[in-house]
XYZ file of C-alpha atoms in Angstrom:
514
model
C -91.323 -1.360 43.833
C -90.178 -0.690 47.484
C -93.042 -0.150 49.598
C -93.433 2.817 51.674
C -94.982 0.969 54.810
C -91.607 -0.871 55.100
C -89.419 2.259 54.466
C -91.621 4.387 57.439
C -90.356 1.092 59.425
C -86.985 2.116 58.392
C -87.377 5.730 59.021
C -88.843 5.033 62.653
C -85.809 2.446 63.519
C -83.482 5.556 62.826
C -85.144 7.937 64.742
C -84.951 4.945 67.979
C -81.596 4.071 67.389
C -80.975 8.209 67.389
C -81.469 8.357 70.836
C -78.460 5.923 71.884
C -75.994 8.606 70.356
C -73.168 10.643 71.902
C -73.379 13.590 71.777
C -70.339 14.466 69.426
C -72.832 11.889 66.509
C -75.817 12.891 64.855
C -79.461 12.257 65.567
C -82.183 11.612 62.747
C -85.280 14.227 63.571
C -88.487 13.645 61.659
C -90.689 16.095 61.354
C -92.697 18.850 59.454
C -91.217 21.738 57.926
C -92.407 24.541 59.388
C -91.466 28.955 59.598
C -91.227 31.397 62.808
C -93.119 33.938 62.777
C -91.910 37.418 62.124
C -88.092 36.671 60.962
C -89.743 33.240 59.257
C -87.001 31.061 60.107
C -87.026 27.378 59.379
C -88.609 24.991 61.419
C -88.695 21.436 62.017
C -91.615 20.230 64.297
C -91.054 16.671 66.479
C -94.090 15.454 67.961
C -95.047 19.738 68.937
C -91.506 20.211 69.793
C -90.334 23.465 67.660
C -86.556 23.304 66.451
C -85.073 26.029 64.723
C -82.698 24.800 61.348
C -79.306 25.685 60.794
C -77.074 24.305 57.924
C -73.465 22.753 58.960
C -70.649 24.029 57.721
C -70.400 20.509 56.760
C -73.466 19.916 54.685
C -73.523 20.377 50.808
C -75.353 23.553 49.231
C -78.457 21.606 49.306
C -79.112 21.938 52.455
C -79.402 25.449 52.434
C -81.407 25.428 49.573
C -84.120 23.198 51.211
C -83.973 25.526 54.734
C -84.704 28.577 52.474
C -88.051 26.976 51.146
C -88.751 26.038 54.620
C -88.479 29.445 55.476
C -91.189 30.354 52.216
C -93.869 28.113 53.310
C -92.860 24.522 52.645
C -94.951 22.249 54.684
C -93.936 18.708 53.936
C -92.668 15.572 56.306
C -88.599 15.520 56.386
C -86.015 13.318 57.841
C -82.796 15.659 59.306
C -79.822 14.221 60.412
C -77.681 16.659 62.725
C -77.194 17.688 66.262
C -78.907 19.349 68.802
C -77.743 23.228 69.939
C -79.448 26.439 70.661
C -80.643 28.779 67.935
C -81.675 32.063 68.563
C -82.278 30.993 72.655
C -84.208 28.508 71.445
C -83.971 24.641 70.887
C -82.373 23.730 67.479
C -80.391 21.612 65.153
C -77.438 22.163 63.270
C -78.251 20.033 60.273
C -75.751 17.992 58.129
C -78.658 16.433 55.870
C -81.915 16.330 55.369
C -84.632 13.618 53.073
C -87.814 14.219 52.056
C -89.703 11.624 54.558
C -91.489 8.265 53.261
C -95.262 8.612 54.040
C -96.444 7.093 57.449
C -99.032 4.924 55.351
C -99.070 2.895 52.535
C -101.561 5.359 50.711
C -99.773 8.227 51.296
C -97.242 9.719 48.913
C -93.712 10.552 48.837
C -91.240 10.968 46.694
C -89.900 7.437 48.066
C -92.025 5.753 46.815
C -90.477 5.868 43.258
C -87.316 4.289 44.150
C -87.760 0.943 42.659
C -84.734 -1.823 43.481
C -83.271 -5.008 42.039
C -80.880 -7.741 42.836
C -78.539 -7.993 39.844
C -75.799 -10.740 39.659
C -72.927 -10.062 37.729
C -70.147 -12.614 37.137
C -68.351 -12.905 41.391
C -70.640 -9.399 42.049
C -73.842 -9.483 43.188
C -75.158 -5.754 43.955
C -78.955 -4.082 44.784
C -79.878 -1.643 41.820
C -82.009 1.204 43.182
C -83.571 3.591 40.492
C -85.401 7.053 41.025
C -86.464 9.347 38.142
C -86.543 12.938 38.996
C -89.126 14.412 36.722
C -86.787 17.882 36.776
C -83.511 16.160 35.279
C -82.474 12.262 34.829
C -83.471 8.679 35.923
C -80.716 7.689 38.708
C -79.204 4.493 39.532
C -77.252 3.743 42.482
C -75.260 0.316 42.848
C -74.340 -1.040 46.363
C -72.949 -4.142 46.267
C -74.292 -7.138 48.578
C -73.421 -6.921 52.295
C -71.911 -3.429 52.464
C -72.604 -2.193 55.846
C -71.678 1.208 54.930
C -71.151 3.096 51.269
C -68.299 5.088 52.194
C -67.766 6.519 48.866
C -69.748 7.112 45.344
C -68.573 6.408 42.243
C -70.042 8.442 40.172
C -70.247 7.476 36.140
C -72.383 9.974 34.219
C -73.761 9.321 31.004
C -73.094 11.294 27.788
C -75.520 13.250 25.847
C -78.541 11.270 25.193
C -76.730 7.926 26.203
C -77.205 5.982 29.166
C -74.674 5.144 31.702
C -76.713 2.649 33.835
C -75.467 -0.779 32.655
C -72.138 0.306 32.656
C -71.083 -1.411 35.602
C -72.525 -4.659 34.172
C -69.989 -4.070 31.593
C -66.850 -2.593 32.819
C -64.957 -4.685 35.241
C -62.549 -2.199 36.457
C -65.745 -0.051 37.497
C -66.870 -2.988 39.987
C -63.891 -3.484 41.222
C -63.936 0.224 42.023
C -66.550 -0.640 44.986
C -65.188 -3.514 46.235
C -61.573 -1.793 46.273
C -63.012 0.939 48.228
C -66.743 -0.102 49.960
C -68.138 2.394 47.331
C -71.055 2.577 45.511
C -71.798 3.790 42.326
C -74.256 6.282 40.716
C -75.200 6.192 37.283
C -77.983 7.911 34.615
C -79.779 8.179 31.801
C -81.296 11.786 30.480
C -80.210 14.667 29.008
C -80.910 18.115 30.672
C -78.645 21.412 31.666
C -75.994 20.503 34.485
C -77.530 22.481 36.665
C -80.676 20.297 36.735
C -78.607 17.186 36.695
C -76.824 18.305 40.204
C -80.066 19.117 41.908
C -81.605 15.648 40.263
C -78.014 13.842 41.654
C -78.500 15.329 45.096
C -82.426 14.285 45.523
C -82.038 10.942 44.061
C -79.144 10.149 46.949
C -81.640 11.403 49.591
C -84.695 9.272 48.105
C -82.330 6.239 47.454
C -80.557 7.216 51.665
C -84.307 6.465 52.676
C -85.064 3.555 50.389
C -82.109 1.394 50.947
C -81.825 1.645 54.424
C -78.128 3.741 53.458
C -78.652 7.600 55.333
C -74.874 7.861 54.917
C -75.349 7.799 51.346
C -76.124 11.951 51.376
C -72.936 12.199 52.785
C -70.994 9.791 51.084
C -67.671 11.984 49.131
C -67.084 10.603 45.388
C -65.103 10.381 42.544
C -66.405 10.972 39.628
C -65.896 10.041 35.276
C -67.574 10.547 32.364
C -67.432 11.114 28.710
C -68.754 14.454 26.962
C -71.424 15.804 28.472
C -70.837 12.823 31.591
C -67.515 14.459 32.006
C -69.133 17.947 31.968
C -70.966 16.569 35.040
C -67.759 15.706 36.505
C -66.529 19.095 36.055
C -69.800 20.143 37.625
C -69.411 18.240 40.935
C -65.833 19.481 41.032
C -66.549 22.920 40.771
C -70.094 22.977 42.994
C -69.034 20.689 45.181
C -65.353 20.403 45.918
C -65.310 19.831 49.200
C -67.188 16.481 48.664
C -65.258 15.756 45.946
C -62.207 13.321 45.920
C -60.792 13.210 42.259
C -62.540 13.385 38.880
C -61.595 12.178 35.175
C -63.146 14.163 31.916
C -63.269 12.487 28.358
C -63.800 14.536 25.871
C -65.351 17.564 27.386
C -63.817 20.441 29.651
C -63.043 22.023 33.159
C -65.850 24.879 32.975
C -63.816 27.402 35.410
C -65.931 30.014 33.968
C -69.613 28.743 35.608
C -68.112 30.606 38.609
C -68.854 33.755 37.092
C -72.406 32.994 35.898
C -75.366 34.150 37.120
C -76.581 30.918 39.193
C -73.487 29.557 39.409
C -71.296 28.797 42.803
C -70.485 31.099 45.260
C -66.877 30.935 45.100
C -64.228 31.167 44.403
C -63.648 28.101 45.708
C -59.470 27.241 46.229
C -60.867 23.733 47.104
C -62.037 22.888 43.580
C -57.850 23.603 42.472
C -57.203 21.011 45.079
C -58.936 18.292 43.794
C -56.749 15.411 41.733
C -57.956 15.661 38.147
C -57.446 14.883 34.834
C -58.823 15.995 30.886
C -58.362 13.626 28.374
C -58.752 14.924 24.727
C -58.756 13.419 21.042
C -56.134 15.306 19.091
C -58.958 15.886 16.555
C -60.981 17.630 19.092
C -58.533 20.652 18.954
C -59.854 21.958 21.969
C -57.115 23.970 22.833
C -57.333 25.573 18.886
C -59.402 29.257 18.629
C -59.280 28.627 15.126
C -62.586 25.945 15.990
C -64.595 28.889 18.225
C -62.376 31.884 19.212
C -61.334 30.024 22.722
C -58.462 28.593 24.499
C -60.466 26.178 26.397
C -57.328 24.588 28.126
C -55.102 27.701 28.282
C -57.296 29.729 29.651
C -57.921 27.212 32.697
C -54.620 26.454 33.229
C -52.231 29.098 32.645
C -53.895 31.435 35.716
C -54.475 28.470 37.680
C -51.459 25.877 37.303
C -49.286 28.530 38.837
C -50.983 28.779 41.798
C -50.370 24.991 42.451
C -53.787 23.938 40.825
C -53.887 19.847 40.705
C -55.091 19.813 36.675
C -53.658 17.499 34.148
C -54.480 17.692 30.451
C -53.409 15.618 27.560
C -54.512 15.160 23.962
C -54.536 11.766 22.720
C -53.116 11.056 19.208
C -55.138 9.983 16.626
C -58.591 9.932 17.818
C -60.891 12.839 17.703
C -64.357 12.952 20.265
C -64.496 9.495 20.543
C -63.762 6.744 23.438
C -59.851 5.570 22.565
C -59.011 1.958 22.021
C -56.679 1.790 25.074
C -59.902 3.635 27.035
C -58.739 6.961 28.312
C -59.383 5.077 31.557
C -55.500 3.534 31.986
C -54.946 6.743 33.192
C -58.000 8.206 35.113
C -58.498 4.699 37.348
C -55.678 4.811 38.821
C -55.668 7.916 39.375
C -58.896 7.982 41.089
C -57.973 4.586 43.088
C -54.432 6.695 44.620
C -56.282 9.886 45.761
C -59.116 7.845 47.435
C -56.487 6.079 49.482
C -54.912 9.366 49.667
C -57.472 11.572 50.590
C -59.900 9.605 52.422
C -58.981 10.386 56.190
C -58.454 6.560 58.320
C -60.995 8.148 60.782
C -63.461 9.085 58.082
C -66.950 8.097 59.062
C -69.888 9.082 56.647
C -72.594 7.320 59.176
C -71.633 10.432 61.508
C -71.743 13.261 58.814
C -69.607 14.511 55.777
C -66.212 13.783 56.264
C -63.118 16.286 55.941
C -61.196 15.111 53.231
C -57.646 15.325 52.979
C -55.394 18.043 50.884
C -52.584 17.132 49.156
C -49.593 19.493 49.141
C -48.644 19.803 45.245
C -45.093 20.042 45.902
C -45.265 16.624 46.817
C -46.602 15.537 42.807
C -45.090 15.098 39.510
C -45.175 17.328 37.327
C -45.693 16.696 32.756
C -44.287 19.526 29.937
C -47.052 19.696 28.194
C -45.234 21.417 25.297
C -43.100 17.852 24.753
C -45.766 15.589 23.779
C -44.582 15.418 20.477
C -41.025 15.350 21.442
C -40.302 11.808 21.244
C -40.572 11.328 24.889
C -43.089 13.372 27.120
C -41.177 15.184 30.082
C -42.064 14.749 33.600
C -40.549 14.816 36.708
C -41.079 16.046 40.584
C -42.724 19.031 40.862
C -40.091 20.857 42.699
C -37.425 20.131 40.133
C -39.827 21.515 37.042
C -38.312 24.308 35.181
C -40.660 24.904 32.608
C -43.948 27.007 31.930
C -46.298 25.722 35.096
C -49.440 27.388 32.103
C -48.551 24.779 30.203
C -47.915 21.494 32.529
C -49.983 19.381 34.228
C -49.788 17.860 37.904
C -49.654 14.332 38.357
C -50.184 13.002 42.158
C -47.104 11.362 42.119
C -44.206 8.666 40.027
C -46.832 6.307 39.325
C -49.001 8.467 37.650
C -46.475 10.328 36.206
C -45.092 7.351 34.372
C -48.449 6.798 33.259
C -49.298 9.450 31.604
C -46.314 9.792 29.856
C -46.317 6.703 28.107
C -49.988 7.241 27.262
C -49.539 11.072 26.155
C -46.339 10.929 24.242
C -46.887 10.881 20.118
C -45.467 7.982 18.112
C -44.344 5.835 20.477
C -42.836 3.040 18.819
C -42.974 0.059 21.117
C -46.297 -1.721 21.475
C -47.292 -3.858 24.230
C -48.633 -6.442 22.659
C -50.218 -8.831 25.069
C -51.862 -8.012 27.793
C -54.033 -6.643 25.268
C -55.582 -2.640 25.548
C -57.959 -3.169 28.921
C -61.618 -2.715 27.767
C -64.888 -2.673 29.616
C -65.235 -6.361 29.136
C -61.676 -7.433 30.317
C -61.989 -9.618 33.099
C -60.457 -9.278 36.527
C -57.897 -11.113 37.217
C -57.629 -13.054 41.143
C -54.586 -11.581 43.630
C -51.667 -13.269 42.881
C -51.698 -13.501 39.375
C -48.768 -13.067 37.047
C -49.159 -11.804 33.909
C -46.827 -12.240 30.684
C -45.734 -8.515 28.978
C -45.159 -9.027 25.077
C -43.192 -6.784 23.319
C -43.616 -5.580 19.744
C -39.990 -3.694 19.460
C -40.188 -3.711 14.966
C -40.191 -0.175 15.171
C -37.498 0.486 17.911
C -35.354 -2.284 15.971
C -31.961 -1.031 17.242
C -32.900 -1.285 21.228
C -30.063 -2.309 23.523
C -32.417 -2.323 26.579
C -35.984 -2.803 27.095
C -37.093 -1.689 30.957
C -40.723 -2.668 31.723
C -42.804 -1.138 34.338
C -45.267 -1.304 36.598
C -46.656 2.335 37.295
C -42.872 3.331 38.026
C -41.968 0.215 40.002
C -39.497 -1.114 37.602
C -39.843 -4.945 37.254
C -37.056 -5.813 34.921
C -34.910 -5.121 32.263
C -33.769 -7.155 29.022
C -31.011 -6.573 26.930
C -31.647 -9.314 24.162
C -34.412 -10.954 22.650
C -37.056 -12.353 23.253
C -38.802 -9.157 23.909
C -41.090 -10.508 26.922
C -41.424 -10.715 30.454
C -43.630 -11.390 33.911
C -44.773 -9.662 36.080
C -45.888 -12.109 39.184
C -47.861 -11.801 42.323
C -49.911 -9.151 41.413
C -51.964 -7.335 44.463
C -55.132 -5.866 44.350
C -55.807 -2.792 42.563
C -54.834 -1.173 39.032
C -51.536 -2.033 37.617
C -50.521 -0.155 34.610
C -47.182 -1.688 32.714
C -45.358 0.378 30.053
C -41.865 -0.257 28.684
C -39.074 1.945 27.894
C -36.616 1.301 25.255
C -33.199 2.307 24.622
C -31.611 2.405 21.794
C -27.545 2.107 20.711
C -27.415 6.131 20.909
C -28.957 6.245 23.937
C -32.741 7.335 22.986
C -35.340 6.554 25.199
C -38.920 5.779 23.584
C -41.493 4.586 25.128
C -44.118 1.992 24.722
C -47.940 2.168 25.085
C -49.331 1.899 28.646
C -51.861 -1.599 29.441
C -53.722 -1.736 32.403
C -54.925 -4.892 34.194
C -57.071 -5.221 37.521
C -56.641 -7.353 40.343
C -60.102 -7.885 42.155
C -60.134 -7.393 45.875
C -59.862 -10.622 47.943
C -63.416 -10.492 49.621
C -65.509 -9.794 45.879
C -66.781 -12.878 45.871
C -70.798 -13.716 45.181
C -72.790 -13.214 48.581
């Protein structure tokens, strides 16, 4: 258990280091909430100095949430990060965050104070595990691996009804690599409660764990975010409640819930940032989601066919075979990469979360790719750029770019008979493999026995093509990152088929044991 005598330590080298700041950075205040008098604005007092509260237009909701129960009477010791302007004539702070404060003595009690930590070495990763239980919602864990100086990002994994998403990471190799790819973190939980409580649990255990580990940037840290069921509900919810935090999500198994913006309690909106955001739904064909025959509803269609059109950045398919389940090839050979090209995408070079939110980048979707969703079945799913697409925009998804695009074809079109047959499907507990590597493709081409040519891929990069047995080839000198091979095969008629996407991942040079 961290104690709270060494996080007020913390808290007080903040505040000093505050005052060496330009003016154009922020400055940590600590204080007591406080209200004026008549108009009962929010107050922070510092040392008897009065400063009114403002929220940014860069801080998430919660911010304003917090000032308003300033303004009813809350009285407690807070830590606000922002600058310094004048409110009302008066002095003030335009606020970009703001943590409930550590207590200034070991008997003293804060929420802080149940943040517990652990060192946890995992194969080349070594990482501090801090925990907090919010008794409103879940039990929170948040990953930062060894030596990180600063968590620019979150990756956020969120656990499925009644399951627990916390070891994950221990697990899933291509989930570490995530953070050392990117100097990310990761957030995890266990618990099962509304969405609504989960977001306001998310957003208190980042300002508890800010405090705890020493990390203030984590409040402002943006994220990506995956889950299965009611985990990828969660994404959903961080997409549509906070989109302008939010970099790229992937839901398993679950939906995008468009229509919280027109419950009570739901987001002020409409938001056109949460139809910018890269995305992806992943579906078991057995699900039927899509079917009103299973509830009355067109949960896809009526998402996409008002919103695609307008230049939304959704993608949908429905895997074959499988029904609400976690696939074999994990619906993640599409969704990591995915998440690993708009972080690099998206993420501004300049972006610096020690100084506030940052602005993340938009991606104009005439630039992407763009998948019939009508042609799954077809023998060969459809894609190409978006401003060459003919079809029904309703009924297509949008793919960031060629990479992706070739991705999710091979992975969304029925029947394919070709079968990658080593590197095997990349599971949780598939290790990384070092920069550099090669890596021998194995074809299974029984079912496609007539091929003439066998092209084999590497997202779209084409790395080869046979024209004779033995069905096999290498890919060498593989770089950091998520490669995803596929093969297309043609046959003596000229039909293309394609094979079955495999992903590997190629660790990032530095993830090695601190």
């Amino acid at each position: 258990m961290i104690r709270s005598l060494d996080i007020s330590v913390a808290l007080v080298a903040v505040a000093v280091s505050a005052v060496a700041l330009s003016a154009a950075e922020y400055e940590a205040f600590r204080g007591t909430a406080a209200r004026s008098g008549t108009h009962k604005r929010p107050l922070l007092i510092v040392d008897g100095q009065r400063y009114e509260l403002k929220a940014s237009d860069k801080a998430d909701t919660s911010v304003a949430e917090l000032l308003a129960k300033f303004s009813d009477g809350n009285t407690g010791t807070y830590v606000v990060q922002g600058t310094r302007v004048t409110a009302n004539g008066n002095d003030g702070i335009l606020v970009v965050s703001i943590a409930l404060a550590t207590a200034t003595t070991p008997t003293e009690t804060s929420g802080v104070a149940a943040v517990s930590s652990n060192v946890v070495t995992v194969a080349n990763c070594k990482c501090t595990v801090y925990e907090y239980t919010d008794p409103d919602s879940k039990t929170y864990c948040v990953v930062i691996p060894a030596g990180l100086k600063t968590v620019r990002g979150l990756f956020v994994n969120s656990n499925y009804y009644a399951g627990d998403s916390r070891n994950d990471w221990t697990l899933c190799h291509y989930y570490r690599e995530f953070m050392h790819l990117h100097d990310f973190a990761l957030v995890a939980a266990n618990g099962t409660c509304p969405h609504a409580a989960a977001l306001n649990g998310f957003r208190k255990s980042l300002r508890e764990v800010s405090i705890a580990s020493r990390h203030p940037e984590l409040v402002n840290a943006p994220y990506v975010a995956v889950g299965f069921s009611a985990g990828g509900g969660f994404a959903s919810t961080l997409m549509t409640h906070d989109p302008n935090k939010t970099i790229a999500v992937g839901i398993y198994g679950a939906r995008y819930n468009f229509d919280v913006f027109t419950r009570p309690g739901g987001p002020a909106g409409p938001f056109a940032a949460h139809l910018g955001i890269p995305s992806a739904l992943i579906t078991g064909e057995r699900e039927k989601l899509n079917d009103p025959a299973v509830d009355g509803r067109h949960k896809v269609d009526e998402v996409f066919v008002p919103n695609r059109p307008k230049g939304a950045q959704l993608a949908w398919l429905e895997r074959q075979g499988i029904g609400h389940e976690y696939d074999e090839n994990r619906q993640d050979v599409v969704v990591m990469p995915l998440l690993d090209l708009a972080v690099r995408t998206r993420y501004p070079k300049d972006g610096d979360v020690t100084k506030g939110p940052v602005e993340l980048g938009s991606i104009d979707s005439a630039t992407g790719w763009v998948a019939d969703n009508t042609t799954w079945k077809s023998g060969l799913t459809k894609i190409c750029p978006s401003t060459e697409f003919k079809g029904d925009l309703g009924h297509s998804s949008w793919l960031q770019n060629e990479d992706i695009a070739h991705i999710y074809r091979a992975y969304a079109t029925y029947d394919n008979p070709l079968t990658i047959t080593s590197p095997k499907p990349c599971g949780p507990g598939t290790p990384a493999l070092d920069p550099g590597a090669d890596v021998p493709l194995v074809v299974d081409a029984s079912r496609f026995p007539d091929w003439q040519k066998l092209e084999f891929f590497d997202g779209a990069k084409k790395l080869g093509t046979l024209t004779g047995a033995p069905a096999q080839f290498t890919a060498t000198h593989l770089t950091p990152g998520y490669h995803v091979f596929s093969v297309l095969g043609t046959d003596s008629q000229g039909i293309v088929r394609s094979s079955n996407p495999v992903m590997v991942v190629v660790r990032a040079p530095a993830n090695t044991v601190q």
